[in-house]
Short mmCIF file of C-alpha atoms in Angstrom, two decimals:
data_model
loop_
_atom_site.label_atom_id
_atom_site.label_comp_id
_atom_site.label_asym_id
_atom_site.label_seq_id
_atom_site.Cartn_x
_atom_site.Cartn_y
_atom_site.Cartn_z
CA MET A 479 0.00 0.00 0.00
CA PRO A 480 1.52 3.38 -0.99
CA TRP A 481 2.10 6.03 1.66
CA LEU A 482 -0.54 8.72 1.90
CA THR A 483 0.95 12.01 0.81
CA THR A 484 -0.33 15.57 1.02
CA ARG A 485 0.97 19.08 0.54
CA ARG A 486 0.72 20.72 3.96
CA GLN A 487 2.15 23.92 5.38
CA VAL A 488 4.66 23.10 8.12
CA ASP A 489 6.31 26.47 8.73
CA PRO A 490 5.44 27.67 12.29
CA GLN A 491 5.65 31.29 11.16
CA TYR A 492 2.79 30.64 8.75
CA TYR A 493 0.48 29.73 11.65
CA LEU A 494 1.81 32.44 13.94
CA SER A 495 1.03 35.00 11.25
CA LEU A 496 -2.50 33.71 10.70
CA SER A 497 -3.14 33.52 14.44
CA GLN A 498 -2.77 37.29 14.82
CA GLN A 499 -6.32 37.85 13.54
CA PHE A 500 -7.69 35.88 16.49
CA GLN A 501 -5.76 37.64 19.24
CA PRO A 502 -7.69 39.66 21.86
CA ARG A 503 -7.33 43.42 21.77
CA LEU A 504 -7.40 43.46 25.54
CA GLU A 505 -4.12 42.75 27.32
CA TRP A 506 -5.03 41.66 30.84
CA LEU A 507 -2.34 42.12 33.48
CA GLY A 508 -3.98 40.14 36.26
CA PRO A 509 -4.24 36.33 36.24
CA THR A 510 -7.09 34.75 34.28
CA LEU A 511 -8.88 31.48 33.75
CA LEU A 512 -8.94 30.61 30.03
CA VAL A 513 -11.95 28.46 29.10
CA ILE A 514 -12.05 26.73 25.72
CA ASP A 515 -14.95 25.17 23.80
CA PRO A 516 -13.14 23.19 21.08
CA GLY A 517 -14.17 23.00 17.45
CA SER A 518 -12.27 23.14 14.16
CA GLY A 519 -15.33 24.55 12.40
CA LYS A 520 -16.94 23.60 9.11
CA GLU A 521 -15.92 25.01 5.75
CA LYS A 522 -19.54 25.71 4.88
CA ASP A 523 -20.08 27.48 8.19
CA PRO A 524 -17.03 29.69 8.87
CA GLY A 525 -18.84 31.18 11.87
CA GLU A 526 -18.12 28.02 13.82
CA GLY A 527 -14.80 27.22 15.43
CA THR A 528 -13.08 27.12 18.81
CA GLY A 529 -14.74 29.49 21.26
CA TRP A 530 -12.90 30.83 24.29
CA SER A 531 -13.47 33.17 27.20
CA ALA A 532 -11.09 34.63 29.79
CA TRP A 533 -12.21 35.12 33.39
CA SER A 534 -10.48 37.33 35.92
CA ILE A 535 -9.37 35.46 39.01
CA ASP A 536 -7.92 36.35 42.37
CA LYS A 537 -8.67 33.94 45.16
CA GLU A 538 -11.71 32.79 43.20
CA ILE A 539 -13.15 33.08 39.69
CA ASP A 540 -14.77 36.46 39.12
CA GLN A 541 -16.22 37.62 35.78
CA PRO A 542 -15.43 37.12 32.07
CA VAL A 543 -13.25 39.96 30.79
CA THR A 544 -13.05 39.09 27.09
CA CYS A 545 -13.84 36.30 24.66
CA GLY A 546 -13.47 35.28 21.04
CA CYS A 547 -13.60 32.53 18.44
CA ILE A 548 -10.91 30.97 16.26
CA HIS A 549 -12.88 30.54 13.04
CA ARG A 550 -12.33 28.05 10.25
CA VAL A 551 -10.09 29.82 7.71
CA LEU A 552 -8.05 26.94 6.28
CA HIS A 553 -9.28 24.27 3.87
CA ASP A 554 -7.06 21.52 5.28
CA TRP A 555 -8.48 20.23 8.57
CA GLN A 556 -5.10 19.37 10.07
CA GLU A 557 -3.75 22.81 9.22
CA GLN A 558 -6.78 24.33 10.98
CA VAL A 559 -5.95 22.26 14.08
CA PHE A 560 -2.40 23.64 14.02
CA LEU A 561 -3.81 27.15 13.71
CA VAL A 562 -6.09 26.63 16.73
CA GLN A 563 -3.14 25.35 18.74
CA TYR A 564 -0.86 28.27 17.83
CA SER A 565 -3.63 30.82 18.39
CA LEU A 566 -4.49 29.51 21.85
CA LYS A 567 -0.84 29.54 22.91
CA GLN A 568 -0.67 33.22 21.99
CA ILE A 569 -3.99 34.01 23.71
CA ARG A 570 -2.90 32.18 26.87
CA GLN A 571 0.28 34.22 27.06
CA LYS A 572 -1.36 37.57 26.28
CA LEU A 573 -4.11 37.09 28.86
CA ASN A 574 -1.84 35.71 31.59
CA ALA A 575 -3.90 32.53 31.93
CA ARG A 576 -3.06 30.82 35.20
CA VAL A 577 -5.59 28.03 34.64
CA VAL A 578 -6.70 26.60 31.27
CA ALA A 579 -9.88 24.53 30.98
CA VAL A 580 -11.23 22.78 27.90
CA GLU A 581 -14.43 20.87 27.29
CA GLN A 582 -13.89 17.12 27.11
CA PRO A 583 -15.89 15.42 24.33
CA MET A 584 -18.16 12.55 25.31
CA PHE A 585 -19.93 9.83 23.34
CA PHE A 586 -23.72 9.98 23.30
CA SER A 587 -25.42 6.83 22.05
CA ALA A 588 -28.52 8.53 20.67
CA GLY A 589 -29.62 11.45 18.51
CA ARG A 590 -27.02 13.95 17.34
CA GLY A 591 -24.34 12.25 19.43
CA LEU A 592 -24.71 9.03 17.45
CA VAL A 593 -24.65 10.95 14.17
CA ALA A 594 -21.45 12.73 15.23
CA ALA A 595 -19.81 9.45 16.17
CA LYS A 596 -20.73 7.75 12.88
CA SER A 597 -19.58 10.72 10.81
CA GLY A 598 -16.15 10.73 12.39
CA SER A 599 -16.50 14.27 13.75
CA LEU A 600 -16.22 13.04 17.35
CA VAL A 601 -12.85 11.47 16.56
CA LYS A 602 -11.67 14.72 14.95
CA LEU A 603 -12.91 16.72 17.94
CA SER A 604 -10.98 14.43 20.30
CA MET A 605 -7.85 14.90 18.19
CA LEU A 606 -8.30 18.66 18.39
CA VAL A 607 -8.61 18.49 22.19
CA GLY A 608 -5.42 16.43 22.26
CA SER A 609 -3.70 19.24 20.37
CA ILE A 610 -5.09 21.84 22.79
CA LEU A 611 -3.64 19.88 25.72
CA THR A 612 -0.21 21.04 24.56
CA VAL A 613 -1.17 24.68 25.21
CA ASP A 614 -0.57 24.24 28.94
CA PRO A 615 1.04 21.40 30.91
CA ALA A 616 -1.91 21.17 33.28
CA VAL A 617 -5.06 21.72 31.22
CA LEU A 618 -8.23 20.97 33.16
CA LEU A 619 -10.67 18.77 31.21
CA VAL A 620 -14.37 19.49 31.83
CA PRO A 621 -16.71 16.70 30.63
CA VAL A 622 -19.58 18.08 28.59
CA THR A 623 -21.96 15.93 30.67
CA SER A 624 -20.85 17.72 33.85
CA TRP A 625 -21.50 21.32 32.85
CA LYS A 626 -24.09 21.00 30.09
CA GLY A 627 -25.80 17.65 30.28
CA ASN A 628 -28.12 17.26 27.30
CA ARG A 629 -29.14 20.92 26.93
CA ASP A 630 -29.30 22.23 23.37
CA LYS A 631 -27.87 25.54 22.12
CA THR A 632 -31.02 27.52 22.86
CA ALA A 633 -31.34 26.25 26.43
CA THR A 634 -27.64 26.89 27.03
CA LEU A 635 -27.95 30.48 25.79
CA VAL A 636 -30.96 31.10 28.04
CA GLN A 637 -29.11 29.84 31.11
CA VAL A 638 -25.86 31.70 30.36
CA GLU A 639 -27.69 34.97 29.70
CA ALA A 640 -29.77 34.55 32.86
CA GLU A 641 -26.64 34.13 34.98
CA LEU A 642 -24.39 36.74 33.36
CA GLY A 643 -27.08 39.26 32.45
CA THR A 644 -27.94 40.71 29.05
CA LYS A 645 -25.76 43.80 29.62
CA THR A 646 -22.65 41.67 30.18
CA MET A 647 -23.50 39.43 27.23
CA LYS A 648 -23.81 42.41 24.90
CA LYS A 649 -20.56 43.87 26.19
CA LEU A 650 -18.78 40.61 25.43
CA LEU A 651 -20.55 39.50 22.25
CA GLY A 652 -21.98 42.70 20.74
CA ASN A 653 -25.49 44.09 20.47
CA ASN A 654 -26.57 41.92 17.54
CA ARG A 655 -27.83 38.70 19.10
CA ASP A 656 -27.98 37.01 15.68
CA LYS A 657 -24.19 37.18 15.56
CA TRP A 658 -23.61 35.68 18.99
CA ASN A 659 -21.35 32.66 18.51
CA HIS A 660 -22.57 29.45 20.14
CA ASN A 661 -19.01 28.19 20.67
CA VAL A 662 -18.19 31.31 22.69
CA ILE A 663 -21.48 31.00 24.58
CA ASP A 664 -20.54 27.43 25.50
CA SER A 665 -17.17 28.65 26.80
CA LEU A 666 -19.04 31.13 29.00
CA GLY A 667 -21.30 28.32 30.20
CA ILE A 668 -18.27 26.22 31.13
CA GLY A 669 -16.81 29.23 32.94
CA LEU A 670 -19.98 29.67 34.97
CA TRP A 671 -19.91 25.99 35.93
CA LEU A 672 -16.25 26.25 36.95
CA LYS A 673 -17.05 29.34 39.00
CA LYS A 674 -19.26 27.11 41.16
CA ASN A 675 -17.11 23.98 41.13
CA LEU A 676 -13.46 25.02 40.82
CA ARG A 677 -11.37 25.98 43.82
CA LEU A 678 -7.99 27.61 43.31
CA VAL A 679 -5.55 26.22 45.86
CA THR A 680 -2.19 27.59 44.73
CA ASP A 681 -0.66 29.02 41.57
CA THR A 682 -0.16 25.48 40.30
CA GLU A 683 -2.96 23.51 41.93
CA VAL A 684 -6.72 23.52 41.52
CA VAL A 685 -9.51 21.36 42.89
CA CYS A 686 -12.63 20.72 40.83
CA SER A 687 -15.72 19.07 42.31
CA PRO A 688 -17.63 16.58 40.12
CA GLY A 689 -20.60 18.96 39.96
#
């Protein structure tokens, strides 16, 4: 069987250059919690991608200070994964992230979960999360079943907006609700869950209850 070959960009500077468009304008001096909702996005829906939010922290998690989404901009899926990885490393450094948390994919045996598993997208999502684990040596994995359960996008938005308030949501995501990104909203939902279940012990140690 012949080796599979492909033409792929391998120059790190290529990804570092592309990642600049996804960097936050805000440069936060205090420590933050960086929360990531992973997704490489779909070519037909460039609005999707990896959503993230940064939360100010002191002795406990406070409020989200900024957020964003690393959209799908590259045709090659593996190149997009590299871009997500490089972008998050830059974001982590710029926002002084002391703790990094990422949603852990789970297999659901019915409905959309079964469709995702059969299509191979769950495997790709798991590979993306594996790449994100290199962003920080101690990334905290948050199972989707812990923070979200089986809520859909609409129910998640309702809960997040109820807890953060419409004023805060508009400040973070803009006034046009139609342009609110569901990946970013999920990252805010994970942040809210962590606010209730994560305890910061030291600069290098955290304790997370099962929720």
